[in-house]
Amino acid sequence: MNRKHMAACAGLSILVGFAAATAGYAALRLRASNRLARRAHPFERCAEPEGARLLVVGDSTAGGAGASDPERSLPGLLSRANPSLTVVNRAVPAGRYEDMLTQLDGDERFDAVLILGGAGDVLRATRDAALRDSVRRVAQRARVRSELVVFMPPGNLGNLRFFLPPWNWWMTYRARRLQAIVAEVAEANGARHVSLFMERGDDPFARHPARLNARDGLHPSDAGYELWQRELETQAQLSAKLRKIGRSAAVRGPVI
């Protein structure tokens, strides 16, 4: 074996070792995130009978993991912005789009459905064809529950601090594919898509991780969920639509 070949083998061994080490570090951080997610309590609220009704499905972010209190989660913030809003929350930690189909079971009608999740499909590298099929079925089942359906997948997971090269590149690629698939399926099924994906230089979560991420480094903090709410209102105007529905119901009065 010549020196060049030996040097190449040594370099490859170092790269493989580094990749394995960074993968192990990320795995440890994700296990800590799972423990945080299991302790979260999804926000729910039964408000005025004539108010609008929102169904929330998704993963640990829909369940408010990382928030200091359920009321500081995204569903909680929506309730604060809409005092007459009833929130039914069926989120399950670590849920993928395939798992959300069960959360959408039933025939009760809602004024809106918020589908908040998708990180599990990025982290577990769900194949594009299977992911597209799951998102399509979620969209179709959600439209049975409401005419107003909003998809809100996570942002660029490759920007998380504990994903080091080469895994941050892979996570960015998978997160970008998720956004593209969800946007395509949402448009085809009459749903709205709120994009949180940004490249590292533009991503506030990458610029201010200590303020916008919870202590696990994966889930949003209170400030992070507030930023998500602003994006939701900017891109989908969900609160304005829910308030309009609530006012219309109040004018009609209760059904006797």
mmCIF file of C-alpha atoms in Angstrom:
data_model
loop_
_atom_site.group_PDB
_atom_site.id
_atom_site.type_symbol
_atom_site.label_atom_id
_atom_site.label_comp_id
_atom_site.label_asym_id
_atom_site.label_seq_id
_atom_site.Cartn_x
_atom_site.Cartn_y
_atom_site.Cartn_z
ATOM 1 C CA MET A 1 0.000 0.000 0.000
ATOM 2 C CA ASN A 2 1.575 3.330 -1.065
ATOM 3 C CA ARG A 3 1.692 6.408 1.106
ATOM 4 C CA LYS A 4 -1.067 8.242 -0.752
ATOM 5 C CA HIS A 5 -3.411 5.288 -0.316
ATOM 6 C CA MET A 6 -2.563 5.039 3.372
ATOM 7 C CA ALA A 7 -3.143 8.763 3.841
ATOM 8 C CA ALA A 8 -6.504 8.546 2.069
ATOM 9 C CA CYS A 9 -7.569 5.616 4.261
ATOM 10 C CA ALA A 10 -6.468 7.472 7.375
ATOM 11 C CA GLY A 11 -8.388 10.573 6.321
ATOM 12 C CA LEU A 12 -11.495 8.532 5.596
ATOM 13 C CA SER A 13 -11.246 6.845 8.981
ATOM 14 C CA ILE A 14 -11.061 10.221 10.692
ATOM 15 C CA LEU A 15 -14.118 11.476 8.803
ATOM 16 C CA VAL A 16 -16.110 8.349 9.618
ATOM 17 C CA GLY A 17 -15.117 8.612 13.254
ATOM 18 C CA PHE A 18 -16.084 12.281 13.386
ATOM 19 C CA ALA A 19 -19.454 11.570 11.758
ATOM 20 C CA ALA A 20 -20.122 8.780 14.250
ATOM 21 C CA ALA A 21 -19.178 11.009 17.184
ATOM 22 C CA THR A 22 -21.392 13.877 16.054
ATOM 23 C CA ALA A 23 -24.269 11.465 15.432
ATOM 24 C CA GLY A 24 -23.862 10.111 18.958
ATOM 25 C CA TYR A 25 -23.902 13.637 20.390
ATOM 26 C CA ALA A 26 -27.077 14.487 18.470
ATOM 27 C CA ALA A 27 -28.722 11.240 19.627
ATOM 28 C CA LEU A 28 -28.043 12.112 23.277
ATOM 29 C CA ARG A 29 -29.569 15.561 22.820
ATOM 30 C CA LEU A 30 -32.630 14.104 21.077
ATOM 31 C CA ARG A 31 -33.206 11.687 23.953
ATOM 32 C CA ALA A 32 -33.229 14.652 26.328
ATOM 33 C CA SER A 33 -35.737 16.370 24.036
ATOM 34 C CA ASN A 34 -37.976 13.301 24.139
ATOM 35 C CA ARG A 35 -38.035 13.446 27.942
ATOM 36 C CA LEU A 36 -39.036 17.113 27.792
ATOM 37 C CA ALA A 37 -41.767 16.331 25.252
ATOM 38 C CA ARG A 38 -43.285 13.608 27.432
ATOM 39 C CA ARG A 39 -43.660 16.074 30.314
ATOM 40 C CA ALA A 40 -45.622 18.602 28.237
ATOM 41 C CA HIS A 41 -49.356 19.056 28.721
ATOM 42 C CA PRO A 42 -51.219 19.953 25.501
ATOM 43 C CA PHE A 43 -53.265 23.122 25.854
ATOM 44 C CA GLU A 44 -57.045 22.709 25.636
ATOM 45 C CA ARG A 45 -59.864 25.086 26.435
ATOM 46 C CA CYS A 46 -63.638 24.910 26.352
ATOM 47 C CA ALA A 47 -64.822 28.480 25.828
ATOM 48 C CA GLU A 48 -68.094 30.068 24.763
ATOM 49 C CA PRO A 49 -70.497 27.719 22.929
ATOM 50 C CA GLU A 50 -71.026 30.262 20.152
ATOM 51 C CA GLY A 51 -67.288 30.844 19.643
ATOM 52 C CA ALA A 52 -65.116 29.293 16.969
ATOM 53 C CA ARG A 53 -63.739 25.777 17.475
ATOM 54 C CA LEU A 54 -60.170 24.744 16.638
ATOM 55 C CA LEU A 55 -58.796 21.215 16.367
ATOM 56 C CA VAL A 56 -55.027 20.897 16.886
ATOM 57 C CA VAL A 57 -53.128 17.789 15.802
ATOM 58 C CA GLY A 58 -49.422 17.113 15.549
ATOM 59 C CA ASP A 59 -46.317 16.295 17.537
ATOM 60 C CA SER A 60 -44.644 17.633 20.679
ATOM 61 C CA THR A 61 -44.640 21.217 19.376
ATOM 62 C CA ALA A 62 -48.434 21.064 19.096
ATOM 63 C CA GLY A 63 -48.348 19.738 22.661
ATOM 64 C CA GLY A 64 -46.342 22.771 23.775
ATOM 65 C CA ALA A 65 -43.029 21.082 24.644
ATOM 66 C CA GLY A 66 -40.498 23.726 25.609
ATOM 67 C CA ALA A 67 -43.080 26.290 26.768
ATOM 68 C CA SER A 68 -42.985 27.309 30.439
ATOM 69 C CA ASP A 69 -46.747 26.805 30.651
ATOM 70 C CA PRO A 70 -49.375 25.312 28.268
ATOM 71 C CA GLU A 71 -50.826 28.799 27.851
ATOM 72 C CA ARG A 72 -47.474 29.907 26.367
ATOM 73 C CA SER A 73 -47.614 27.210 23.682
ATOM 74 C CA LEU A 74 -48.871 28.049 20.200
ATOM 75 C CA PRO A 75 -52.436 26.735 20.846
ATOM 76 C CA GLY A 76 -52.409 28.640 24.145
ATOM 77 C CA LEU A 77 -51.336 31.852 22.425
ATOM 78 C CA LEU A 78 -54.110 31.410 19.865
ATOM 79 C CA SER A 79 -56.595 31.043 22.717
ATOM 80 C CA ARG A 80 -55.289 34.218 24.338
ATOM 81 C CA ALA A 81 -55.748 36.087 21.061
ATOM 82 C CA ASN A 82 -59.274 34.647 20.692
ATOM 83 C CA PRO A 83 -60.985 34.532 24.121
ATOM 84 C CA SER A 84 -64.125 32.834 22.786
ATOM 85 C CA LEU A 85 -62.126 30.086 21.043
ATOM 86 C CA THR A 86 -62.547 26.445 22.030
ATOM 87 C CA VAL A 87 -59.364 24.404 21.515
ATOM 88 C CA VAL A 88 -59.361 20.602 21.221
ATOM 89 C CA ASN A 89 -55.786 19.290 21.203
ATOM 90 C CA ARG A 90 -54.931 15.711 20.209
ATOM 91 C CA ALA A 91 -51.175 16.118 19.776
ATOM 92 C CA VAL A 92 -48.893 13.173 20.573
ATOM 93 C CA PRO A 93 -45.114 13.506 21.182
ATOM 94 C CA ALA A 94 -42.852 12.224 18.389
ATOM 95 C CA GLY A 95 -45.824 11.863 16.063
ATOM 96 C CA ARG A 96 -45.197 11.726 12.330
ATOM 97 C CA TYR A 97 -47.773 12.616 9.660
ATOM 98 C CA GLU A 98 -48.754 8.973 9.501
ATOM 99 C CA ASP A 99 -49.597 9.115 13.227
ATOM 100 C CA MET A 100 -51.717 12.235 12.776
ATOM 101 C CA LEU A 101 -54.298 10.241 10.840
ATOM 102 C CA THR A 102 -55.456 8.662 14.120
ATOM 103 C CA GLN A 103 -55.589 12.094 15.759
ATOM 104 C CA LEU A 104 -58.005 13.168 13.028
ATOM 105 C CA ASP A 105 -60.408 10.264 13.567
ATOM 106 C CA GLY A 106 -64.062 11.180 14.142
ATOM 107 C CA ASP A 107 -66.783 13.104 12.372
ATOM 108 C CA GLU A 108 -67.191 16.148 14.634
ATOM 109 C CA ARG A 109 -66.894 19.384 12.674
ATOM 110 C CA PHE A 110 -64.546 22.241 13.585
ATOM 111 C CA ASP A 111 -64.114 25.758 12.272
ATOM 112 C CA ALA A 112 -60.393 25.170 11.673
ATOM 113 C CA VAL A 113 -57.769 22.425 11.910
ATOM 114 C CA LEU A 114 -54.153 23.301 12.721
ATOM 115 C CA ILE A 115 -51.629 20.592 11.773
ATOM 116 C CA LEU A 116 -48.486 21.397 13.707
ATOM 117 C CA GLY A 117 -45.601 18.963 13.261
ATOM 118 C CA GLY A 118 -43.366 17.013 10.935
ATOM 119 C CA ALA A 119 -40.032 16.971 12.757
ATOM 120 C CA GLY A 120 -40.368 13.224 13.283
ATOM 121 C CA ASP A 121 -40.444 12.650 9.545
ATOM 122 C CA VAL A 122 -37.307 14.767 9.116
ATOM 123 C CA LEU A 123 -35.411 13.089 11.954
ATOM 124 C CA ARG A 124 -36.401 9.576 10.878
ATOM 125 C CA ALA A 125 -35.807 10.328 7.183
ATOM 126 C CA THR A 126 -39.239 9.231 5.963
ATOM 127 C CA ARG A 127 -38.941 8.545 2.246
ATOM 128 C CA ASP A 128 -40.421 11.208 -0.024
ATOM 129 C CA ALA A 129 -43.070 8.942 -1.553
ATOM 130 C CA ALA A 130 -44.286 7.693 1.825
ATOM 131 C CA LEU A 131 -44.188 11.211 3.276
ATOM 132 C CA ARG A 132 -46.189 12.668 0.397
ATOM 133 C CA ASP A 133 -48.798 9.927 0.749
ATOM 134 C CA SER A 134 -49.119 10.485 4.518
ATOM 135 C CA VAL A 135 -49.419 14.270 4.145
ATOM 136 C CA ARG A 136 -52.022 13.804 1.398
ATOM 137 C CA ARG A 137 -54.136 11.509 3.570
ATOM 138 C CA VAL A 138 -53.825 13.914 6.520
ATOM 139 C CA ALA A 139 -54.970 16.799 4.317
ATOM 140 C CA GLN A 140 -57.951 14.856 3.019
ATOM 141 C CA ARG A 141 -59.013 13.666 6.451
ATOM 142 C CA ALA A 142 -58.566 17.149 7.932
ATOM 143 C CA ARG A 143 -60.816 18.617 5.231
ATOM 144 C CA VAL A 144 -63.546 16.253 6.427
ATOM 145 C CA ARG A 145 -63.295 17.930 9.843
ATOM 146 C CA SER A 146 -63.114 21.522 8.585
ATOM 147 C CA GLU A 147 -63.006 23.656 5.440
ATOM 148 C CA LEU A 148 -60.122 25.674 6.956
ATOM 149 C CA VAL A 149 -56.980 23.532 7.290
ATOM 150 C CA VAL A 150 -53.550 24.976 8.079
ATOM 151 C CA PHE A 151 -50.306 22.986 7.844
ATOM 152 C CA MET A 152 -47.392 24.347 9.874
ATOM 153 C CA PRO A 153 -44.309 22.101 9.609
ATOM 154 C CA PRO A 154 -41.137 22.879 11.585
ATOM 155 C CA GLY A 155 -38.371 25.150 10.376
ATOM 156 C CA ASN A 156 -34.852 24.260 9.317
ATOM 157 C CA LEU A 157 -33.749 21.550 11.761
ATOM 158 C CA GLY A 158 -30.289 21.670 10.221
ATOM 159 C CA ASN A 159 -29.796 25.000 11.990
ATOM 160 C CA LEU A 160 -30.070 23.421 15.440
ATOM 161 C CA ARG A 161 -26.793 23.786 17.316
ATOM 162 C CA PHE A 162 -26.396 20.114 18.205
ATOM 163 C CA PHE A 163 -26.475 18.969 14.578
ATOM 164 C CA LEU A 164 -22.838 19.214 13.500
ATOM 165 C CA PRO A 165 -21.424 18.424 10.047
ATOM 166 C CA PRO A 166 -22.266 16.340 8.131
ATOM 167 C CA TRP A 167 -25.641 15.845 9.838
ATOM 168 C CA ASN A 168 -26.680 19.508 9.756
ATOM 169 C CA TRP A 169 -26.438 19.407 5.942
ATOM 170 C CA TRP A 170 -28.598 16.292 5.829
ATOM 171 C CA MET A 171 -31.187 17.755 8.239
ATOM 172 C CA THR A 172 -31.383 20.935 6.165
ATOM 173 C CA TYR A 173 -31.951 18.903 3.017
ATOM 174 C CA ARG A 174 -34.673 16.799 4.674
ATOM 175 C CA ALA A 175 -36.374 19.871 6.194
ATOM 176 C CA ARG A 176 -36.371 21.581 2.786
ATOM 177 C CA ARG A 177 -37.939 18.499 1.179
ATOM 178 C CA LEU A 178 -40.606 18.397 3.896
ATOM 179 C CA GLN A 179 -41.578 22.016 3.235
ATOM 180 C CA ALA A 180 -41.797 21.418 -0.507
ATOM 181 C CA ILE A 181 -43.955 18.308 -0.125
ATOM 182 C CA VAL A 182 -46.310 19.901 2.417
ATOM 183 C CA ALA A 183 -46.675 23.052 0.297
ATOM 184 C CA GLU A 184 -47.474 20.996 -2.795
ATOM 185 C CA VAL A 185 -50.000 18.746 -1.057
ATOM 186 C CA ALA A 186 -51.657 21.615 0.820
ATOM 187 C CA GLU A 187 -52.227 23.567 -2.381
ATOM 188 C CA ALA A 188 -53.632 20.511 -4.148
ATOM 189 C CA ASN A 189 -56.122 19.910 -1.314
ATOM 190 C CA GLY A 190 -57.306 23.442 -0.604
ATOM 191 C CA ALA A 191 -55.311 23.818 2.627
ATOM 192 C CA ARG A 192 -52.964 26.573 3.782
ATOM 193 C CA HIS A 193 -49.224 26.094 4.337
ATOM 194 C CA VAL A 194 -47.209 28.203 6.771
ATOM 195 C CA SER A 195 -43.475 27.968 6.093
ATOM 196 C CA LEU A 196 -40.991 28.340 8.965
ATOM 197 C CA PHE A 197 -38.026 27.192 6.871
ATOM 198 C CA MET A 198 -35.124 29.645 6.561
ATOM 199 C CA GLU A 199 -31.493 29.348 5.628
ATOM 200 C CA ARG A 200 -29.064 29.753 8.525
ATOM 201 C CA GLY A 201 -28.218 33.386 7.827
ATOM 202 C CA ASP A 202 -31.881 34.408 7.860
ATOM 203 C CA ASP A 203 -33.151 32.139 10.649
ATOM 204 C CA PRO A 204 -33.776 33.961 13.959
ATOM 205 C CA PHE A 205 -33.577 30.597 15.774
ATOM 206 C CA ALA A 206 -30.015 30.209 14.474
ATOM 207 C CA ARG A 207 -29.086 33.792 15.387
ATOM 208 C CA HIS A 208 -30.694 33.783 18.856
ATOM 209 C CA PRO A 209 -30.788 30.126 19.987
ATOM 210 C CA ALA A 210 -30.597 30.852 23.722
ATOM 211 C CA ARG A 211 -33.670 33.095 23.575
ATOM 212 C CA LEU A 212 -35.840 31.276 21.041
ATOM 213 C CA ASN A 213 -35.077 27.623 21.857
ATOM 214 C CA ALA A 214 -36.005 25.761 25.027
ATOM 215 C CA ARG A 215 -33.251 24.260 27.166
ATOM 216 C CA ASP A 216 -33.243 21.057 25.076
ATOM 217 C CA GLY A 217 -32.169 23.031 22.008
ATOM 218 C CA LEU A 218 -34.884 21.509 19.826
ATOM 219 C CA HIS A 219 -38.286 22.844 20.893
ATOM 220 C CA PRO A 220 -39.197 26.530 20.891
ATOM 221 C CA SER A 221 -39.128 28.551 24.095
ATOM 222 C CA ASP A 222 -41.949 30.912 25.072
ATOM 223 C CA ALA A 223 -40.360 33.549 22.827
ATOM 224 C CA GLY A 224 -39.973 30.967 20.065
ATOM 225 C CA TYR A 225 -43.662 30.077 20.134
ATOM 226 C CA GLU A 226 -44.524 33.784 20.042
ATOM 227 C CA LEU A 227 -42.441 34.094 16.886
ATOM 228 C CA TRP A 228 -44.261 31.082 15.415
ATOM 229 C CA GLN A 229 -47.581 32.732 16.223
ATOM 230 C CA ARG A 230 -46.544 35.881 14.372
ATOM 231 C CA GLU A 231 -45.616 33.805 11.329
ATOM 232 C CA LEU A 232 -48.936 31.954 11.534
ATOM 233 C CA GLU A 233 -50.877 35.211 11.621
ATOM 234 C CA THR A 234 -48.773 36.801 8.873
ATOM 235 C CA GLN A 235 -48.981 33.880 6.464
ATOM 236 C CA ALA A 236 -52.436 32.418 7.240
ATOM 237 C CA GLN A 237 -54.317 35.115 9.226
ATOM 238 C CA LEU A 238 -55.730 32.307 11.387
ATOM 239 C CA SER A 239 -56.803 34.430 14.370
ATOM 240 C CA ALA A 240 -58.583 36.939 12.114
ATOM 241 C CA LYS A 241 -60.473 34.098 10.440
ATOM 242 C CA LEU A 242 -61.398 32.522 13.783
ATOM 243 C CA ARG A 243 -62.607 35.856 15.204
ATOM 244 C CA LYS A 244 -64.752 36.404 12.113
ATOM 245 C CA ILE A 245 -66.270 32.937 12.541
ATOM 246 C CA GLY A 246 -66.922 33.640 16.234
ATOM 247 C CA ARG A 247 -68.625 36.973 15.501
ATOM 248 C CA SER A 248 -70.831 35.347 12.852
ATOM 249 C CA ALA A 249 -71.875 32.626 15.297
ATOM 250 C CA ALA A 250 -72.626 35.191 18.002
ATOM 251 C CA VAL A 251 -74.857 37.182 15.626
ATOM 252 C CA ARG A 252 -76.771 34.017 14.666
ATOM 253 C CA GLY A 253 -77.177 33.080 18.329
ATOM 254 C CA PRO A 254 -77.439 29.587 19.795
ATOM 255 C CA VAL A 255 -79.234 26.875 17.893
ATOM 256 C CA ILE A 256 -82.493 25.908 19.655
#
